[in-house]
Short mmCIF file of C-alpha atoms (C1' of nucleotides) in Angstrom, two decimals:
data_model
loop_
_atom_site.label_atom_id
_atom_site.label_comp_id
_atom_site.label_asym_id
_atom_site.label_seq_id
_atom_site.Cartn_x
_atom_site.Cartn_y
_atom_site.Cartn_z
CA UNK A 2 -20.45 -11.50 10.07
CA UNK A 3 -23.55 -13.00 8.46
CA UNK A 4 -24.54 -13.30 4.83
CA UNK A 5 -27.40 -14.46 2.67
CA UNK A 6 -27.89 -15.26 -0.99
CA UNK A 7 -30.44 -13.00 -2.63
CA UNK A 8 -31.11 -13.65 -6.31
CA UNK A 9 -27.74 -13.14 -8.06
CA UNK A 10 -26.26 -11.14 -5.19
CA UNK A 11 -24.76 -11.73 -1.78
CA UNK A 12 -26.03 -9.65 1.10
CA UNK A 13 -23.32 -9.20 3.73
CA UNK A 14 -23.95 -8.08 7.30
CA UNK A 15 -20.75 -6.79 8.88
CA UNK A 16 -20.75 -3.94 11.39
CA UNK A 17 -16.97 -3.43 11.25
CA UNK A 18 -16.85 -2.34 7.61
CA UNK A 19 -17.14 0.95 5.81
CA UNK A 20 -16.28 0.80 2.14
CA UNK A 21 -14.57 4.17 1.83
CA UNK A 22 -12.42 3.59 4.89
CA UNK A 23 -11.31 0.12 3.80
CA UNK A 24 -11.07 0.46 0.02
CA UNK A 25 -9.92 4.07 -0.29
CA UNK A 26 -7.37 4.47 2.52
CA UNK A 27 -4.18 3.89 0.54
CA UNK A 28 -3.78 0.15 1.16
CA UNK A 29 -5.24 -0.90 -2.23
CA UNK A 30 -5.04 1.05 -5.48
CA UNK A 31 -7.53 -0.59 -7.85
CA UNK A 32 -10.89 0.35 -6.28
CA UNK A 33 -12.93 3.18 -7.72
CA UNK A 34 -15.89 4.95 -6.21
CA UNK A 35 -18.65 4.74 -8.82
CA UNK A 36 -21.52 6.04 -6.73
CA UNK A 37 -22.69 6.81 -3.23
CA UNK A 38 -21.31 4.00 -1.02
CA UNK A 39 -20.54 1.99 -4.17
CA UNK A 40 -17.13 0.76 -5.31
CA UNK A 41 -15.91 -1.34 -8.21
CA UNK A 42 -12.63 -3.17 -8.38
CA UNK A 43 -11.17 -6.63 -8.58
CA UNK A 44 -9.04 -9.22 -6.89
CA UNK A 45 -7.12 -11.85 -8.85
CA UNK A 46 -8.90 -10.61 -11.97
CA UNK A 47 -12.25 -11.37 -10.40
CA UNK A 48 -14.32 -8.18 -10.70
CA UNK A 49 -16.68 -6.96 -8.01
CA UNK A 50 -19.18 -4.20 -7.49
CA UNK A 51 -19.95 -3.72 -3.82
CA UNK A 52 -22.25 -1.19 -2.23
CA UNK A 53 -23.75 -0.52 1.15
CA UNK A 54 -23.46 1.29 4.47
CA UNK A 55 -24.48 0.94 8.10
CA UNK A 56 -23.38 -2.67 8.27
CA UNK A 57 -25.35 -3.99 5.28
CA UNK A 58 -23.65 -4.57 1.92
CA UNK A 59 -24.48 -5.99 -1.48
CA UNK A 60 -21.93 -7.90 -3.53
CA UNK A 61 -23.49 -7.65 -6.97
CA UNK A 62 -23.52 -10.67 -9.29
CA UNK A 63 -21.63 -12.83 -6.83
CA UNK A 64 -22.25 -16.52 -6.24
CA UNK A 65 -22.06 -18.07 -2.81
CA UNK A 66 -18.98 -20.10 -3.76
CA UNK A 67 -17.26 -16.98 -5.13
CA UNK A 68 -18.05 -15.15 -1.94
CA UNK A 69 -16.71 -17.91 0.28
CA UNK A 70 -13.61 -18.73 -1.76
CA UNK A 71 -12.58 -15.18 -2.71
CA UNK A 72 -14.25 -12.24 -1.00
CA UNK A 73 -14.51 -13.74 2.47
CA UNK A 74 -10.71 -13.91 2.54
CA UNK A 75 -10.07 -10.65 0.71
CA UNK A 76 -12.13 -8.63 3.19
CA UNK A 77 -10.65 -10.62 6.11
CA UNK A 78 -14.17 -11.49 7.26
CA UNK A 79 -12.90 -14.27 9.52
CA UNK A 80 -11.28 -11.72 11.83
CA UNK A 81 -13.27 -10.06 14.63
CA UNK A 82 -12.35 -6.38 14.28
CA UNK A 83 -14.64 -5.39 17.17
CA UNK A 84 -12.50 -7.46 19.51
CA UNK A 85 -9.32 -6.11 17.93
CA UNK A 86 -10.41 -2.48 18.30
CA UNK A 87 -11.48 -3.16 21.87
CA UNK A 88 -8.01 -4.48 22.66
CA UNK A 89 -6.53 -1.27 21.22
CA UNK A 90 -8.47 0.64 23.88
CA UNK A 91 -5.41 0.38 26.13
CA UNK A 92 -3.87 3.30 24.26
CA UNK A 93 -5.65 6.69 23.97
CA UNK A 94 -4.19 7.66 20.58
CA UNK A 95 -4.95 4.30 19.02
CA UNK A 96 -8.40 4.36 20.54
CA UNK A 97 -9.07 7.72 18.92
CA UNK A 98 -7.68 6.43 15.61
CA UNK A 99 -10.06 3.44 15.73
CA UNK A 100 -13.00 5.72 16.51
CA UNK A 101 -11.99 7.96 13.60
CA UNK A 102 -12.14 5.02 11.11
CA UNK A 103 -14.23 2.30 12.76
CA UNK A 104 -14.91 0.60 9.43
CA UNK A 105 -11.35 0.05 8.33
CA UNK A 106 -10.09 -3.51 7.79
CA UNK A 107 -6.81 -4.97 6.60
CA UNK A 108 -7.42 -6.42 3.14
CA UNK A 109 -5.74 -9.69 2.18
CA UNK A 110 -4.39 -8.71 -1.21
CA UNK A 111 -2.47 -10.71 -3.77
CA UNK A 112 1.25 -10.78 -2.98
CA UNK A 113 2.47 -10.16 -6.54
CA UNK A 114 0.08 -7.29 -7.07
CA UNK A 115 1.09 -5.77 -3.73
CA UNK A 116 4.77 -6.08 -4.63
CA UNK A 117 4.32 -4.23 -7.92
CA UNK A 118 1.97 -1.65 -6.42
CA UNK A 119 4.22 -0.75 -3.52
CA UNK A 120 7.29 -0.51 -5.73
CA UNK A 121 5.34 2.12 -7.67
CA UNK A 122 4.44 3.83 -4.38
CA UNK A 123 7.98 4.90 -3.53
CA UNK A 124 8.47 8.67 -3.48
CA UNK A 125 5.05 9.02 -5.09
CA UNK A 126 1.53 10.12 -4.19
CA UNK A 127 -1.61 8.02 -4.08
CA UNK A 128 -3.48 9.52 -7.09
CA UNK A 129 -0.41 8.98 -9.27
CA UNK A 130 0.11 5.43 -7.99
CA UNK A 131 -3.50 4.66 -8.93
CA UNK A 132 -2.95 6.20 -12.36
CA UNK A 133 0.14 4.10 -13.08
CA UNK A 134 -1.57 0.88 -11.99
CA UNK A 135 -4.70 1.65 -13.94
CA UNK A 136 -2.62 2.21 -17.12
CA UNK A 137 -0.87 -1.09 -16.43
CA UNK A 138 -4.10 -3.06 -16.05
CA UNK A 139 -5.74 -1.31 -19.00
CA UNK A 140 -2.78 -2.16 -21.22
CA UNK A 141 -2.86 -5.89 -20.42
CA UNK A 142 -6.63 -6.12 -19.79
CA UNK A 143 -5.68 -7.77 -16.50
CA UNK A 144 -3.00 -7.41 -13.84
CA UNK A 145 0.12 -8.65 -15.66
CA UNK A 146 1.88 -11.76 -14.43
CA UNK A 147 5.59 -11.76 -13.52
CA UNK A 148 6.24 -13.57 -16.82
CA UNK A 149 4.47 -10.94 -18.87
CA UNK A 150 6.31 -8.09 -17.15
CA UNK A 151 9.66 -9.87 -17.37
CA UNK A 152 9.36 -9.65 -21.16
CA UNK A 153 9.15 -5.86 -21.04
CA UNK A 154 11.89 -3.25 -21.01
CA UNK A 155 12.18 0.18 -19.44
CA UNK A 156 11.41 1.61 -22.88
CA UNK A 157 8.38 -0.61 -23.55
CA UNK A 158 6.97 0.35 -20.15
CA UNK A 159 7.28 4.04 -20.98
CA UNK A 160 3.51 4.31 -21.42
CA UNK A 161 3.14 3.85 -17.66
CA UNK A 162 4.99 7.12 -17.01
CA UNK A 163 6.25 5.52 -13.81
CA UNK A 164 9.63 7.22 -13.98
CA UNK A 165 12.66 5.64 -12.29
CA UNK A 166 10.47 2.90 -10.76
CA UNK A 167 10.07 0.95 -14.03
CA UNK A 168 13.49 -0.67 -13.69
CA UNK A 169 12.63 -1.80 -10.15
CA UNK A 170 9.40 -3.48 -11.27
CA UNK A 171 11.33 -5.22 -14.05
CA UNK A 172 13.84 -6.54 -11.52
CA UNK A 173 10.97 -7.84 -9.37
CA UNK A 174 9.36 -9.51 -12.41
CA UNK A 175 12.63 -11.15 -13.45
CA UNK A 176 13.40 -12.47 -9.97
CA UNK A 177 9.88 -13.86 -9.47
CA UNK A 178 9.47 -15.23 -13.01
CA UNK A 179 12.85 -17.00 -12.87
CA UNK A 180 12.00 -18.58 -9.54
CA UNK A 181 14.90 -16.83 -7.80
CA UNK A 182 12.30 -15.46 -5.42
CA UNK A 183 9.10 -17.37 -4.63
CA UNK A 184 6.34 -15.27 -3.11
CA UNK A 185 4.43 -18.36 -1.96
CA UNK A 186 7.53 -19.58 -0.12
CA UNK A 187 8.01 -16.10 1.40
CA UNK A 188 4.49 -16.33 2.81
CA UNK A 189 5.45 -19.38 4.85
CA UNK A 190 8.78 -18.00 6.08
CA UNK A 191 9.30 -16.33 9.45
CA UNK A 192 8.77 -12.57 9.15
CA UNK A 193 12.44 -11.46 9.26
CA UNK A 194 13.46 -14.05 6.64
CA UNK A 195 10.62 -13.11 4.31
CA UNK A 196 11.54 -9.44 4.64
CA UNK A 197 15.18 -10.10 3.82
CA UNK A 198 14.12 -12.18 0.83
CA UNK A 199 11.95 -9.39 -0.60
CA UNK A 200 14.71 -6.83 -0.06
CA UNK A 201 16.87 -8.71 -2.58
CA UNK A 202 14.73 -6.97 -5.20
CA UNK A 203 16.03 -3.63 -6.44
CA UNK A 204 13.80 -0.82 -5.30
CA UNK A 205 12.49 -2.83 -2.36
CA UNK A 206 13.78 -1.43 0.93
CA UNK A 207 12.46 -1.88 4.47
CA UNK A 208 9.30 0.15 3.93
CA UNK A 209 8.17 -1.39 0.64
CA UNK A 210 9.02 -4.86 1.96
CA UNK A 211 6.87 -4.29 5.05
CA UNK A 212 3.96 -3.11 2.88
CA UNK A 213 4.17 -6.24 0.74
CA UNK A 214 4.39 -8.44 3.83
CA UNK A 215 1.46 -6.71 5.51
CA UNK A 216 -0.92 -6.07 2.62
CA UNK A 217 0.04 -8.93 0.30
CA UNK A 218 0.98 -11.71 2.72
CA UNK A 219 -0.93 -10.80 5.88
CA UNK A 220 2.10 -10.61 8.17
CA UNK A 221 0.22 -8.53 10.75
CA UNK A 222 3.44 -7.85 12.67
CA UNK A 223 4.93 -5.97 9.71
CA UNK A 224 5.00 -2.27 10.53
CA UNK A 225 5.73 -0.06 7.50
CA UNK A 226 7.40 3.18 8.58
CA UNK A 227 7.10 6.04 6.12
CA UNK A 228 7.27 9.81 6.64
CA UNK A 229 3.79 9.80 8.23
CA UNK A 230 4.44 6.95 10.62
CA UNK A 231 7.81 8.42 11.57
CA UNK A 232 5.92 11.53 12.59
CA UNK A 233 3.39 9.44 14.58
CA UNK A 234 6.17 7.59 16.40
CA UNK A 235 8.06 10.78 17.28
CA UNK A 236 4.94 12.61 18.44
CA UNK A 237 3.02 9.89 20.28
CA UNK A 238 5.28 6.90 20.84
CA UNK A 239 8.85 8.10 21.48
CA UNK A 240 9.35 5.06 23.72
CA UNK A 241 7.83 2.55 21.29
CA UNK A 242 4.40 1.08 20.61
CA UNK A 243 2.11 0.01 23.48
CA UNK A 244 2.02 -3.64 24.39
CA UNK A 245 -1.59 -4.17 23.27
CA UNK A 246 -0.56 -4.03 19.59
CA UNK A 247 2.08 -6.75 19.82
CA UNK A 248 1.51 -9.13 16.93
CA UNK A 249 -0.85 -6.81 15.06
CA UNK A 250 1.42 -3.76 14.68
CA UNK A 251 0.52 -3.53 11.00
CA UNK A 252 -3.21 -3.27 11.63
CA UNK A 253 -2.58 -0.61 14.27
CA UNK A 254 -0.46 1.19 11.68
CA UNK A 255 -3.41 1.22 9.28
CA UNK A 256 -5.62 3.05 11.78
CA UNK A 257 -2.84 5.42 12.87
CA UNK A 258 -1.72 6.24 9.32
CA UNK A 259 -5.24 7.08 8.25
CA UNK A 260 -5.88 9.10 11.40
CA UNK A 261 -2.78 11.29 11.22
CA UNK A 262 -3.04 11.85 7.48
CA UNK A 263 -6.67 12.93 7.57
CA UNK A 264 -6.19 15.07 10.66
CA UNK A 265 -3.48 17.02 8.85
CA UNK A 266 -5.65 17.25 5.73
CA UNK A 267 -8.54 18.57 7.85
CA UNK A 268 -6.18 21.08 9.48
CA UNK A 269 -4.97 22.28 6.08
CA UNK A 270 -8.56 22.92 5.03
CA UNK A 271 -9.00 25.04 8.14
"C1'" DT B 21 8.11 29.01 -10.26
"C1'" DT B 22 8.99 25.96 -6.60
"C1'" DC B 23 7.97 22.23 -3.74
"C1'" DC B 24 6.67 17.74 -2.63
"C1'" DA B 25 4.97 12.86 -2.98
"C1'" DG B 26 3.38 5.86 1.72
"C1'" DG B 27 11.86 5.48 -0.45
"C1'" DC B 28 15.69 3.65 -2.19
"C1'" DG B 29 20.37 3.17 -4.56
"C1'" DT B 30 24.70 5.11 -4.60
"C1'" DA B 31 28.68 7.70 -3.19
"C1'" DT B 32 31.33 9.24 0.52
"C1'" DC B 33 33.03 9.44 4.98
"C1'" DG C 10 26.80 2.56 9.76
"C1'" DA C 11 25.58 7.04 9.17
"C1'" DT C 12 24.59 10.79 6.26
"C1'" DA C 13 23.66 13.49 1.85
"C1'" DC C 14 21.88 13.49 -2.76
"C1'" DG C 15 19.58 12.42 -7.12
"C1'" DC C 16 15.70 10.42 -9.11
"C1'" DA C 17 10.79 10.65 -13.37
"C1'" DT C 18 6.57 12.59 -13.26
"C1'" DG C 19 2.80 15.52 -12.25
"C1'" DG C 20 -0.25 18.07 -9.06
"C1'" DA C 21 -0.69 21.97 -5.81
#
DNA sequence: TTCCAGGCGTATC
DNA sequence: GATACGCATGGA
């Protein structure tokens, strides 16, 4: 990774990044494609327009301090994904999955936003999840805090059209706003303890908890198992995951999930 | 029309 | 502890 300041922009050189693969793979729900190789979105209410391909990217209207304090972390630029992918070469399926999406990275998202987003994800599809979250952000003009959401009711959240999930998000907001659950404390807990803590929230089971731990708290050993990953495990890993992914199961999951989903989509198209 | 979507709570055994 | 079943909403 290298970068340079150019006028009001940051130019980023990173060979292990493709915007579509990283921002539009179902790990984050607030990025929109606004042009060829161009996405707009935000993190912690800090907006960004990023464009680029072939290892060269422009972060528009971004200062050097913003880049270093926010986007460097968000895009996990301190991690060497070339080395990681090379280590996954021990397994033929994983190797193929990495070759299929060589520009995918695990984003370091906000824990509260990930919690809300993945509660909305349960028994839902990605376009609808994005719709619900975009209505939420549009309504508040920012991603609402736990305190703001704790003041709502199932009825007042009706505009989200989130169905049975509204009551779960309210329970999460109440538990976080009251201090009963502290996400920043969870981040410092051992993985099993943090998972158990999150599962105290209604609507948060093993899968949603693992998504929050992986995408919102960077527990790379968290391994969310949904219908797709269950299929992957049964088909390719009936005896468990290969040893080379120990400690980064969640990142391996990202490549595998994307691989299997798109393969089946491609098959459906003929 | 029917089926399904990055699951989970509840009832029942 | 395992196994069914319902769940709001909307797209295919």
